[in-house]
Coordinates of C-alpha atoms in Angstrom, one line a residue:
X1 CA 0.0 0.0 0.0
X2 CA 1.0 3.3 -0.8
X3 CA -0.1 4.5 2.0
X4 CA 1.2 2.8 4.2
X5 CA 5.0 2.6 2.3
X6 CA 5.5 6.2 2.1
X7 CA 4.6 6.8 5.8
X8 CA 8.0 4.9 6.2
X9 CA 10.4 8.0 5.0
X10 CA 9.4 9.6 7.5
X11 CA 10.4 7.3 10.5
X12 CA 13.7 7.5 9.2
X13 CA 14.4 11.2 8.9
X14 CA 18.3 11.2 9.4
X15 CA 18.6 8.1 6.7
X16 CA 17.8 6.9 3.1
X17 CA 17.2 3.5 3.5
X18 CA 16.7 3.0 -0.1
X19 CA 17.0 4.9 -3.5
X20 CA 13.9 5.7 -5.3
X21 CA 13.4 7.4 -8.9
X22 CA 10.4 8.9 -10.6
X23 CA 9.9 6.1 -12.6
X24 CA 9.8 3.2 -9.9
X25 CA 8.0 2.8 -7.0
X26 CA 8.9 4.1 -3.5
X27 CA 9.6 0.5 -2.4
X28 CA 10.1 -2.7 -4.6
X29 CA 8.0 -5.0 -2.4
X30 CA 8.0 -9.0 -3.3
X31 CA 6.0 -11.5 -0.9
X32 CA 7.5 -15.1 -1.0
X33 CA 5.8 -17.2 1.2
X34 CA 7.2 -17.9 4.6
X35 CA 5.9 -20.5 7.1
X36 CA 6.0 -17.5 10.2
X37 CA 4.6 -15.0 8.9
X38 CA 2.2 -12.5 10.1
X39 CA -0.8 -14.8 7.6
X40 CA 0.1 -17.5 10.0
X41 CA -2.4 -15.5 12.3
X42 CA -4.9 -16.1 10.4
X43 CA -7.5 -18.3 12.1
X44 CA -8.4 -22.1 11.5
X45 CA -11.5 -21.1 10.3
X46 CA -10.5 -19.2 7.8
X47 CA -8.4 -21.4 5.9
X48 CA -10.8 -24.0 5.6
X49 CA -12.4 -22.2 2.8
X50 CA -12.0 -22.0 -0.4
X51 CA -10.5 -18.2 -1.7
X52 CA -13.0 -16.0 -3.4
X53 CA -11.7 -12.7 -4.3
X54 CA -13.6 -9.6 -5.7
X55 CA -12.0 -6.4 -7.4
X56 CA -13.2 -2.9 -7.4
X57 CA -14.5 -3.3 -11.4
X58 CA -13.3 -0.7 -14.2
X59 CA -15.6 1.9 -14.9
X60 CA -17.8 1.4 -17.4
X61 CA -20.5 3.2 -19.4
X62 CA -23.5 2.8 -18.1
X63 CA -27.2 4.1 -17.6
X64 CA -27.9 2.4 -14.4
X65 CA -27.5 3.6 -11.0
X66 CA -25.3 1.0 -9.6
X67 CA -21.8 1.3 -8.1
X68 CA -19.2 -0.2 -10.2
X69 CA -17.4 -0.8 -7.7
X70 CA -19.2 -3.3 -6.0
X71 CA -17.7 -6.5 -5.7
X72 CA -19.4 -9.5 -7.3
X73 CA -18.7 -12.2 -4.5
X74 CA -20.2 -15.0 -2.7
X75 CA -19.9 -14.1 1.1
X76 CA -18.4 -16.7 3.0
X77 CA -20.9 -17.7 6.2
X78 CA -23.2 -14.8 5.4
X79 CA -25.0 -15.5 8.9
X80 CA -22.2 -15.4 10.7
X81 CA -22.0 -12.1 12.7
X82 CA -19.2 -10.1 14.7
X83 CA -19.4 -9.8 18.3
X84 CA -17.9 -6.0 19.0
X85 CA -17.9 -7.1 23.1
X86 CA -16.1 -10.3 22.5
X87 CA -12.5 -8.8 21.4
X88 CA -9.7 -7.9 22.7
X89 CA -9.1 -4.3 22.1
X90 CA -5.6 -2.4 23.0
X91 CA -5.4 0.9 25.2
X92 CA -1.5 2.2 25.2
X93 CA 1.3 0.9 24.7
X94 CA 3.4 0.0 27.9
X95 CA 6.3 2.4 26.9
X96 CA 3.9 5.6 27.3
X97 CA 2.6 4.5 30.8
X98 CA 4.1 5.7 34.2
X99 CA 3.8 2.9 36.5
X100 CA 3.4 5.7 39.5
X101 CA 0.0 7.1 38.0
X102 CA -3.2 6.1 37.3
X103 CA -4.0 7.0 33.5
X104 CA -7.9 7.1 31.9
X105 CA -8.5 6.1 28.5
X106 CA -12.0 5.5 26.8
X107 CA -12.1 3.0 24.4
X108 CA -15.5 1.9 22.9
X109 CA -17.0 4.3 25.1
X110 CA -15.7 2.8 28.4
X111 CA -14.0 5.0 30.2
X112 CA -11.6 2.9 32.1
X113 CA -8.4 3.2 34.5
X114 CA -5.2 1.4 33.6
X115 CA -2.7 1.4 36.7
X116 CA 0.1 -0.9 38.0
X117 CA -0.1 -3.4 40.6
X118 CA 3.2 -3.4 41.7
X119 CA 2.0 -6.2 44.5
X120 CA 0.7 -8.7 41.5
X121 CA 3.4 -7.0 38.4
X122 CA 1.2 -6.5 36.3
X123 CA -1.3 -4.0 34.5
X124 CA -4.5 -3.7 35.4
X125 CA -7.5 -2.2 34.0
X126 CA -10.9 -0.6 35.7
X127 CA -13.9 0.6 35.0
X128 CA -13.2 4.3 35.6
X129 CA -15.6 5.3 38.4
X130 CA -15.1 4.4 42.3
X131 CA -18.5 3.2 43.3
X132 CA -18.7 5.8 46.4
X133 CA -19.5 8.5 44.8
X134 CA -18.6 8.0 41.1
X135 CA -15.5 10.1 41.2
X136 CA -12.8 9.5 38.1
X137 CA -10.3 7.0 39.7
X138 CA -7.7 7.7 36.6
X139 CA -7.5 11.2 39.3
X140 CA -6.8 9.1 41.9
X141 CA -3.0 8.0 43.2
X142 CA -1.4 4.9 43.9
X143 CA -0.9 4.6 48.0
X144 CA 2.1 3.3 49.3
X145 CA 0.7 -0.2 49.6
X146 CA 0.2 -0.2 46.1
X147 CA -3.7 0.2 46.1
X148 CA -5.7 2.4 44.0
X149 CA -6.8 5.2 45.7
X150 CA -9.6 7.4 45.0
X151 CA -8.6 11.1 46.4
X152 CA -12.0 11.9 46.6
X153 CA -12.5 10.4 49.8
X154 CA -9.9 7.9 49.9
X155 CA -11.0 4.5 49.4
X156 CA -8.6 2.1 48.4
X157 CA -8.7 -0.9 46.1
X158 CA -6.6 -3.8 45.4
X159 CA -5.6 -5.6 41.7
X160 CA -8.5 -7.4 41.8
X161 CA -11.2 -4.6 42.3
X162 CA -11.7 -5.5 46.1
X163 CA -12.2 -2.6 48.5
X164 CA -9.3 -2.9 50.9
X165 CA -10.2 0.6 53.2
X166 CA -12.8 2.9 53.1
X167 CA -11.6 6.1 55.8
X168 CA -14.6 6.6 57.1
X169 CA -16.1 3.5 57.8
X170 CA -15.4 2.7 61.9
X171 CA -13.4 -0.3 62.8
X172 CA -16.2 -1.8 65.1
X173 CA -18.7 -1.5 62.8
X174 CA -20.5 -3.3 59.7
X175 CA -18.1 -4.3 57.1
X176 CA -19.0 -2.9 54.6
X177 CA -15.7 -2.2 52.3
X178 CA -16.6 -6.0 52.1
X179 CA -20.0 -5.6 50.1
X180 CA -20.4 -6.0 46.6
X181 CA -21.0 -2.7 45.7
X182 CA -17.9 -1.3 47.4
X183 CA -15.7 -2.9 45.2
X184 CA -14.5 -1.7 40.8
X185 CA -15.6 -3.3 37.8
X186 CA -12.2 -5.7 36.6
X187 CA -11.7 -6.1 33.1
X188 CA -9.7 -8.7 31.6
X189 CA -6.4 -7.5 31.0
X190 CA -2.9 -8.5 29.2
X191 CA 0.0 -7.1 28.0
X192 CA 1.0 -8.1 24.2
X193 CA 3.6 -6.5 21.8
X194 CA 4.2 -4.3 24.5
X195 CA 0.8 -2.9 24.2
X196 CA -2.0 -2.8 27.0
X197 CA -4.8 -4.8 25.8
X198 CA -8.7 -4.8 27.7
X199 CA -11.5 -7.7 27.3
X200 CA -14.6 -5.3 27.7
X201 CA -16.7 -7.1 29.5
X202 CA -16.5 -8.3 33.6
X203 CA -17.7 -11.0 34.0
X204 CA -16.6 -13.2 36.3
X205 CA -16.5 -15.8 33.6
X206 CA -14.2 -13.9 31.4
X207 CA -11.8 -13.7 34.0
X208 CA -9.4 -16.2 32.1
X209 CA -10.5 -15.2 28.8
X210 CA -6.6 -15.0 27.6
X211 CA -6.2 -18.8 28.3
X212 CA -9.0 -19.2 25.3
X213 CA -8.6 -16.2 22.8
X214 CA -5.7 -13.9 23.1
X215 CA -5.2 -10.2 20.6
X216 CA -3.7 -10.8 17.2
X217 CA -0.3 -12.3 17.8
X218 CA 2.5 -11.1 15.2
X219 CA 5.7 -12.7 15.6
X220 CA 7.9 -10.0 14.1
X221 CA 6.9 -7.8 17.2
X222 CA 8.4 -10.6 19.4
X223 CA 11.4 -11.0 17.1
X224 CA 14.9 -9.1 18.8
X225 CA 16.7 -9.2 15.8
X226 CA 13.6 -6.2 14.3
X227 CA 13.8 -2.7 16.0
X228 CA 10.2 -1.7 16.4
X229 CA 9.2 2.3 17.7
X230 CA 5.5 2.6 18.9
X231 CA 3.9 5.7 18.7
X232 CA -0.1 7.0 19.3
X233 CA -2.0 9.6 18.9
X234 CA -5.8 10.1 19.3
X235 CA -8.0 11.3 16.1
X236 CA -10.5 13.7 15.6
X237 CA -12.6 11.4 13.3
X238 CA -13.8 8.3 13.6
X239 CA -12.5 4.2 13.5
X240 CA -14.6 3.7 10.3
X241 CA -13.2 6.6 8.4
X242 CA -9.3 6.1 10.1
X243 CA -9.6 2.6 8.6
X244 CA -10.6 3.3 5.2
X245 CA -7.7 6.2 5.0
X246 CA -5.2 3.8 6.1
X247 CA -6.7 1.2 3.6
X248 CA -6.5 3.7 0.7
X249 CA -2.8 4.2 -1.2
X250 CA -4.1 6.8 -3.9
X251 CA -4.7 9.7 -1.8
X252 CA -0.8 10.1 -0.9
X253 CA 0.5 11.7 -4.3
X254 CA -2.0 14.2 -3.6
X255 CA -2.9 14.6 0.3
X256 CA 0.9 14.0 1.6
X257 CA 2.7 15.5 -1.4
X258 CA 5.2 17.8 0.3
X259 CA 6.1 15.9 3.6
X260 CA 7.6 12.8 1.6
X261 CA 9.8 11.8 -1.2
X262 CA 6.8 11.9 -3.7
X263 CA 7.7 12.6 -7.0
X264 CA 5.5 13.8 -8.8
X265 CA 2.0 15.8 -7.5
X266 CA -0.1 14.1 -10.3
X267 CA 1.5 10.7 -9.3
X268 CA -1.5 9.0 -9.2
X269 CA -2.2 5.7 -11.5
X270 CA -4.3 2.4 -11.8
X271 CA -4.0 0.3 -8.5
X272 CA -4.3 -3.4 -9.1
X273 CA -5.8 -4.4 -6.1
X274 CA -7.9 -7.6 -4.7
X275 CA -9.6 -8.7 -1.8
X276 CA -9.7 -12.0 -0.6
X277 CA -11.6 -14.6 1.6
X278 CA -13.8 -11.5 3.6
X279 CA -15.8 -13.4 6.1
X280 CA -16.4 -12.2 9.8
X281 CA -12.6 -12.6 10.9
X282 CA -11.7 -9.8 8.0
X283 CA -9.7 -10.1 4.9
X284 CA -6.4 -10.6 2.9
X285 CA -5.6 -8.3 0.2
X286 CA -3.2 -8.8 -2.8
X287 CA -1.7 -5.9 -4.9
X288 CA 1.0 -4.7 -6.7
X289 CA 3.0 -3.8 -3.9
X290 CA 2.2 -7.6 -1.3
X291 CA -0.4 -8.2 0.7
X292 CA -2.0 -6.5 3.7
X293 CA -4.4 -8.2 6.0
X294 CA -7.4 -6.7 8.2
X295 CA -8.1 -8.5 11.0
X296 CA -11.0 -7.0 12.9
X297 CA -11.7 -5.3 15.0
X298 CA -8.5 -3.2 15.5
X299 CA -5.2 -4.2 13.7
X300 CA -4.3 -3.7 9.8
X301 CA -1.1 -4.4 8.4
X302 CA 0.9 -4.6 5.2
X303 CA 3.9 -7.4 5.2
X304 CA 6.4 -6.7 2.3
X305 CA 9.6 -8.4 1.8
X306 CA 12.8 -6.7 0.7
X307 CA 15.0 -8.4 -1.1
X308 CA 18.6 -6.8 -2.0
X309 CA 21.7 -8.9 -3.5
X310 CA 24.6 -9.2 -1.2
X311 CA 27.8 -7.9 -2.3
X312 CA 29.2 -10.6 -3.6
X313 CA 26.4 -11.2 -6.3
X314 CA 28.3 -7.6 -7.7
X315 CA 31.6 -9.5 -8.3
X316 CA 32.8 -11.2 -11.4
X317 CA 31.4 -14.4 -10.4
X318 CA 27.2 -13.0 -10.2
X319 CA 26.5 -16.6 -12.6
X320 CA 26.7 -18.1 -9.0
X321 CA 23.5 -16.6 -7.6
X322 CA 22.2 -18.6 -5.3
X323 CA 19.0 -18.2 -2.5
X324 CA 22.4 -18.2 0.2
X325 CA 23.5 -15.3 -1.4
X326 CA 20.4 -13.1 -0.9
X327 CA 20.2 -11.0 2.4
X328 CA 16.4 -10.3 3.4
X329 CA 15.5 -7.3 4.6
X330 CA 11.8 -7.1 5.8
X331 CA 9.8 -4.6 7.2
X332 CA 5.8 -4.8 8.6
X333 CA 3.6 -1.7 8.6
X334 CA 0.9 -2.0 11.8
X335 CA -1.4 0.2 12.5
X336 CA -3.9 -0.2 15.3
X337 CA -7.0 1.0 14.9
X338 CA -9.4 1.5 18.2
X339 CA -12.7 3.1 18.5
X340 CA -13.1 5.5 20.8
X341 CA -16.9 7.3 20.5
X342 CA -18.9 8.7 17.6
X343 CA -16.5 11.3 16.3
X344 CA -13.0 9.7 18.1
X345 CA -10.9 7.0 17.6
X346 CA -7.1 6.2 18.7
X347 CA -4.3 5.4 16.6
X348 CA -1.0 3.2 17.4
X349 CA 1.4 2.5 14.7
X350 CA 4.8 0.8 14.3
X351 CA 6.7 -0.2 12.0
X352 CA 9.2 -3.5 12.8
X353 CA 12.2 -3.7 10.6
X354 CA 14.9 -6.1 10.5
X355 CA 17.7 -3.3 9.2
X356 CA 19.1 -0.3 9.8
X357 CA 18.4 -1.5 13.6
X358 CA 21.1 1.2 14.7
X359 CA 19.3 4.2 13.3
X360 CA 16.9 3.5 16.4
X361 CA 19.1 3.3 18.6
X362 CA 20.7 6.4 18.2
X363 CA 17.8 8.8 17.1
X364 CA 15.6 10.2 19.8
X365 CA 11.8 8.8 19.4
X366 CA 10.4 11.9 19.7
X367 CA 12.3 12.6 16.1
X368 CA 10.6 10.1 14.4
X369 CA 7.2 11.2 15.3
X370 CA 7.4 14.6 14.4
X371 CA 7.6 13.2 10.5
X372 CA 4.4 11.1 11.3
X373 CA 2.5 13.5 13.1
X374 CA 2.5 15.2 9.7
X375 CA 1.2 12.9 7.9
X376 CA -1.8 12.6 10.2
X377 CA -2.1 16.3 10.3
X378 CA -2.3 16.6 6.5
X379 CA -5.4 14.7 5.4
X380 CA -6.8 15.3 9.4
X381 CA -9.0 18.2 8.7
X382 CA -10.6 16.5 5.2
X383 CA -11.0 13.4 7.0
X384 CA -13.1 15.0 9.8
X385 CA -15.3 17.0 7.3
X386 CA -15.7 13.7 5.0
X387 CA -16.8 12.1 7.8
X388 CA -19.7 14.9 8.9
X389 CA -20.8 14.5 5.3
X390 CA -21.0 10.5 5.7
X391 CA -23.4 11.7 8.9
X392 CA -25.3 13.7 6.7
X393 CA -26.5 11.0 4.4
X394 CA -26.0 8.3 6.8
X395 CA -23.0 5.1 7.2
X396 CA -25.7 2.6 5.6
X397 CA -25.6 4.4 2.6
X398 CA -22.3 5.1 2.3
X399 CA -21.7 3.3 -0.9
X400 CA -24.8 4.7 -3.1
X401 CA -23.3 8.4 -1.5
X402 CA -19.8 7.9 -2.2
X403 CA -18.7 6.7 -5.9
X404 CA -16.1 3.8 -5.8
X405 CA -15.2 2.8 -9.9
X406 CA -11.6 1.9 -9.5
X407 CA -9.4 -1.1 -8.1
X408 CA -8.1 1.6 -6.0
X409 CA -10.5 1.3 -3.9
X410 CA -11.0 -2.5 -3.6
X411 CA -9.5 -2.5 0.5
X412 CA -12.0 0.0 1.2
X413 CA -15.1 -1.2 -0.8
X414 CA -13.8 -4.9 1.5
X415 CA -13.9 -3.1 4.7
X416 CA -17.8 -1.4 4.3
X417 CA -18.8 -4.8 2.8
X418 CA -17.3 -6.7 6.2
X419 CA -18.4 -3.9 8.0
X420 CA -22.4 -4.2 6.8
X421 CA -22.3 -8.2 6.2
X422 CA -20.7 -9.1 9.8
X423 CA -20.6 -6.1 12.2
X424 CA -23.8 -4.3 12.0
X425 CA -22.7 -1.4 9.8
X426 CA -21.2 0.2 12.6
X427 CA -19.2 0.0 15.7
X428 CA -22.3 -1.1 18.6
X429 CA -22.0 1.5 21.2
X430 CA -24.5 -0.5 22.6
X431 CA -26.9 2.9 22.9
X432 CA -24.3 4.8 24.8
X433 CA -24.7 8.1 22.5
X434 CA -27.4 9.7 20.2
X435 CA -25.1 8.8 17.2
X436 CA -24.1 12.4 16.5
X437 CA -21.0 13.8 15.5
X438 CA -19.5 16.1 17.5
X439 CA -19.2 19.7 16.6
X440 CA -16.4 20.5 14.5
X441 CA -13.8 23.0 16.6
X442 CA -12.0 25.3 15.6
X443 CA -9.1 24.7 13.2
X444 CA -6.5 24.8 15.6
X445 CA -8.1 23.0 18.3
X446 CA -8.8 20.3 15.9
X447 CA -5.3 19.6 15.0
X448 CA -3.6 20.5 18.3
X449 CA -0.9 18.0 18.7
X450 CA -0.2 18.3 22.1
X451 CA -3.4 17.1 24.1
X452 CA -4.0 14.1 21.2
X453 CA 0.0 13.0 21.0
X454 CA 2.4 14.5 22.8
X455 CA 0.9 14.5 26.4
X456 CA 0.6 10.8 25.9
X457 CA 4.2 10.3 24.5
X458 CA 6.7 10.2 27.3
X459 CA 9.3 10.5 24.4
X460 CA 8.3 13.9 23.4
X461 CA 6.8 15.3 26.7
X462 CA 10.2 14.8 27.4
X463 CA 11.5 16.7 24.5
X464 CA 9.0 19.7 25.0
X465 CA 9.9 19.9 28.5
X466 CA 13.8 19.9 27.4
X467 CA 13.2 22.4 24.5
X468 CA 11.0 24.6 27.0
X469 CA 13.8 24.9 29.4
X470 CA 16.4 25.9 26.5
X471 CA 14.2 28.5 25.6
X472 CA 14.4 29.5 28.4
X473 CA 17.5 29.8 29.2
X474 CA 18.4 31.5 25.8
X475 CA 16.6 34.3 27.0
X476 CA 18.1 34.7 30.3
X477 CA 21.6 34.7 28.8
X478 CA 20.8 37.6 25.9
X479 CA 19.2 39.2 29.1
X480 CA 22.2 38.6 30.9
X481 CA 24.6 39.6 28.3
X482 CA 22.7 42.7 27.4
X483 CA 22.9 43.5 31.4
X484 CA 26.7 43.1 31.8
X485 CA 27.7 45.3 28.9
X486 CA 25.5 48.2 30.2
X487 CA 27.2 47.5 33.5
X488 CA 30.6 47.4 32.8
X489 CA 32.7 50.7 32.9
X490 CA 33.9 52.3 29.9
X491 CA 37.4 51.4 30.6
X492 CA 37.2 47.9 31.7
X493 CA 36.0 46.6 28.2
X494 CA 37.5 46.5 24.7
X495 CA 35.1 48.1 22.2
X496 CA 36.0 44.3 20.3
X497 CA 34.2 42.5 23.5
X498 CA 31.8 44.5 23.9
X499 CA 30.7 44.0 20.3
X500 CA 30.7 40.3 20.5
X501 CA 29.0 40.4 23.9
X502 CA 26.0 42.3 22.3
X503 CA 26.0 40.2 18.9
X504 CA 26.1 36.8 21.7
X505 CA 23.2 38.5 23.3
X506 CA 21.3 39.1 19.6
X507 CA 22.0 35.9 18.3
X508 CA 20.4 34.6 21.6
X509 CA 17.4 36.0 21.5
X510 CA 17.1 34.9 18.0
X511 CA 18.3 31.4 18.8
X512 CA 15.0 31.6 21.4
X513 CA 12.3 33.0 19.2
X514 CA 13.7 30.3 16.2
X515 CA 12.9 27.8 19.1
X516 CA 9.2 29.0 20.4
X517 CA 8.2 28.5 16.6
X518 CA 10.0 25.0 16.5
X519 CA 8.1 24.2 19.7
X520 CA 4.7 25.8 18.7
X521 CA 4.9 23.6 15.0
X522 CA 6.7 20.2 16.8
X523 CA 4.7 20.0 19.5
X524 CA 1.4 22.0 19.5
X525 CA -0.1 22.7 16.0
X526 CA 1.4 22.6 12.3
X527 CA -1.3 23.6 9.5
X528 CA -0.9 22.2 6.4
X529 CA -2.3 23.9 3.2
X530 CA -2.6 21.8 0.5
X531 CA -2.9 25.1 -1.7
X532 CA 0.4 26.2 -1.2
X533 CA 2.5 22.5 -0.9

């Protein structure tokens, strides 16, 4: 996918990995078959049938009212349906957590706490409202016992939801931090690809839910030989619409022109793409560039196969070419899709490569996602107003609204026909809102990167914090510079050092207003006119 390859330059900012031209594609992408691959995630019950594949169709003339575009296919187990509560859904990953905090998250409109248990290691995951008086608990602290506290009043809870103290309850009385409805709501929880994952649902019988069904396992992630940076970032529009984007490679010529190594502006061309075996666990997709692979409700992913000839395949002797003498390089594109309400969804991304391993261990993360923060910020505003429109004439007739006629669009004509076939048409809220949209802000509060990345990175709350400080002290010293030349007697200084002094305390200042802008655009809000790219 397009898409998804050219998000790659941009994760490694400091490096050309490869050499591209205008007349090849960004990536040469082969897909041999390899018994561990991320496919062998696919489920049992998948396999077992046979492959039918539609295409988007060419456009064609015609008088009728139809969508080209729709695929001509025989849905495999049409009755079979998808159960939006029994999934496994991911919250953060692990790296942007502080163990010493609680932190609230809401993913399919559940607000929940996720907090660590330092008595049990491990992560744990609550509904996010401390039956006293319904107070957020994600405001609450973690004692020194290693409870979760509620600083409304100050009852306490242990890993497993129990209410361990209740302050105003007397010792010789009933015991009633002992009652049923003193204690949270416990969700299933696990940690997986260094990722927080929740089973929304608490029943007692789900308890050991990970024993029977665990998230999407990908082996790369697990792999130490691959270097793998995670990043998030919440979205002002919503899973269905983040999902097709990600699932469509024609917009980048076009939406990201400007942020990477595209081209040519009018770089867009006939896609040959298929979609294969769509039943209620997703679908595979072939085109030119591999094969990607939806597997609901949350993850998406593209697994291409670099293939580059060793060195000695140059010499005199390249008759000899031999499978020993190719060196694989592979990288997986993963994107992590969660909903979050009407309006809201979350992103996580990463992209696990088995080279250049060092460039990620030298580069600061934070580096890395100001390049992909871009690329979000550049099609976020359409992508919120497309969505508004899709409102407007409602998601169940989204494809008689929107007109599909090229093989471009195959991945997203798959994903509206799993979406309406096996999941309802929509994500179930399970009547939780009205189903409206909300309001669309202002354009700088829509794309304001700090409160929907940045104060959820530790990598670049760090940076900001270091940056703000350097600021900072930038000023003080052209203050300080400026200060001292005043103060100094006529005879004690050279007319030389008292020019440099001044053009020290110039070039300071400058250095510091240079840096406010860096901040502002890094780590608070960059606009992107597509006018003007």
């Amino acid at each position: 996918m397009e898409a998804i390859r050219a998000s790659i330059h941009l994760s490694t900012l400091t490096t050309k990995l490869h050499k591209t031209s205008s007349n090849t594609p960004i990536f040469n992408l082969q897909f041999p078959p390899r018994p561990n691959s991320l496919l062998s995630s696919i489920s049992q019950k998948t396999r077992k049938f046979p492959s039918e594949t539609f295409t988007a169709l060419s456009p064609t003339i015609s008088t009728e009212p139809t969508n080209p575009s729709e695929p001509e296919v025989e849905i495999q187990n049409p009755d079979e349906k998808f159960d939006w509560y029994a999934q496994w859904y991911p919250i953060m990953p692990v790296c942007d957590l502080d163990k010493r905090i609680p932190h609230g998250k809401r993913v399919m409109g559940i607000d929940v706490v996720v907090w660590w248990d330092r008595n049990e290691n491990q992560w744990k995951v609550f509904d996010d409202c401390c039956p006293h008086r319904l107070a957020p608990l994600s405001e609450g602290r973690v004692d020194q016992w290693g409870r979760l506290q509620c600083v409304y009043h100050g009852w306490c809870f242990n890993g497993a939801g129990d209410c361990k103290f209740i302050p105003q309850a007397p010792l010789d009385g009933p015991p009633v931090r002992t009652f049923k409805k003193a204690c949270v709501a416990s969700y299933p929880s696990i940690v997986q690809h260094e990722i927080v994952w929740f089973w929304p649902n608490t029943d007692p019988q789900y308890k050991d839910i990970h024993l029977k069904k665990r998230p999407p396992y990908i082996p790369e992630l697990e792999d130490p030989s691959y270097t793998k940076l995670i990043a998030s970032r919440d979205i002002p529009y919503g899973y269905e619409v983040l999902i097709e984007n990600l699932m469509d490679p024609a917009h980048v010529p076009y939406a990201h022109y400007g942020i990477m190594r595209v081209p040519n502006r009018e770089g867009g061309r006939p896609l040959e793409i298929s979609v294969q075996k769509l039943d209620a666990n997703g679908f595979t997709a072939k085109q030119e560039s591999g094969v990607s692979k939806f597997l609901p409700p949350c993850v998406f992913f593209a697994s291409p196969t670099y293939q580059l000839q060793n060195d000695a395949l140059k010499s005199a002797n390249s008759s000899k070419k031999s499978s020993s003498h190719v060196s694989q390089k592979r990288m997986l594109l993963i994107f992590i899709c969660i909903p979050v309400s009407p309006g809201k969804s979350r992103l996580i991304w990463t992209f696990p490569r088995n080279f250049g391993v060092w460039i990620d261990r030298i580069v600061p993360r934070w580096v890395f996602h100001v390049g992909q923060n871009l690329i979000l910020d550049s099609d976020l505003y359409l992508l919120h107003v497309e969505e508004h429109k899709i409102m407007d004439v409602g998601p169940s007739n989204w494809q008689k609204a929107c007109f599909v006629p090229t093989k471009s669009d195959a991945l997203v004509v798959g994903f509206r026909k799993w979406l309406n076939k096996y999941a309802g048409g929509q994500v179930d809220w399970r009547n939780k809102f009205t189903g409206a949209l909300p309001p669309t802000p202002p354009r700088e509060q829509l794309m304001d990167r700090y409160r929907s990345h940045v104060v959820n990175c530790r990598s670049c709350s760090a940076a900001l914090k270091g940056f703000n400080v350097l600021e900072v002290v930038l000023q003080v010293i052209s203050v300080a510079l400026i200060g001292f030349v005043a103060a100094a007697k006529q005879g004690l200084m050279s007319a030389a050092t008292r020019t440099t002094l001044v053009c020290m305390s110039v070039l300071s200042f400058a250095a510091s207003k240079w840096l406010s802008q860096f901040i502002y655009k890094t780590f608070h809000y960059h606009d992107y006119n597509h006018a003007l790219k």
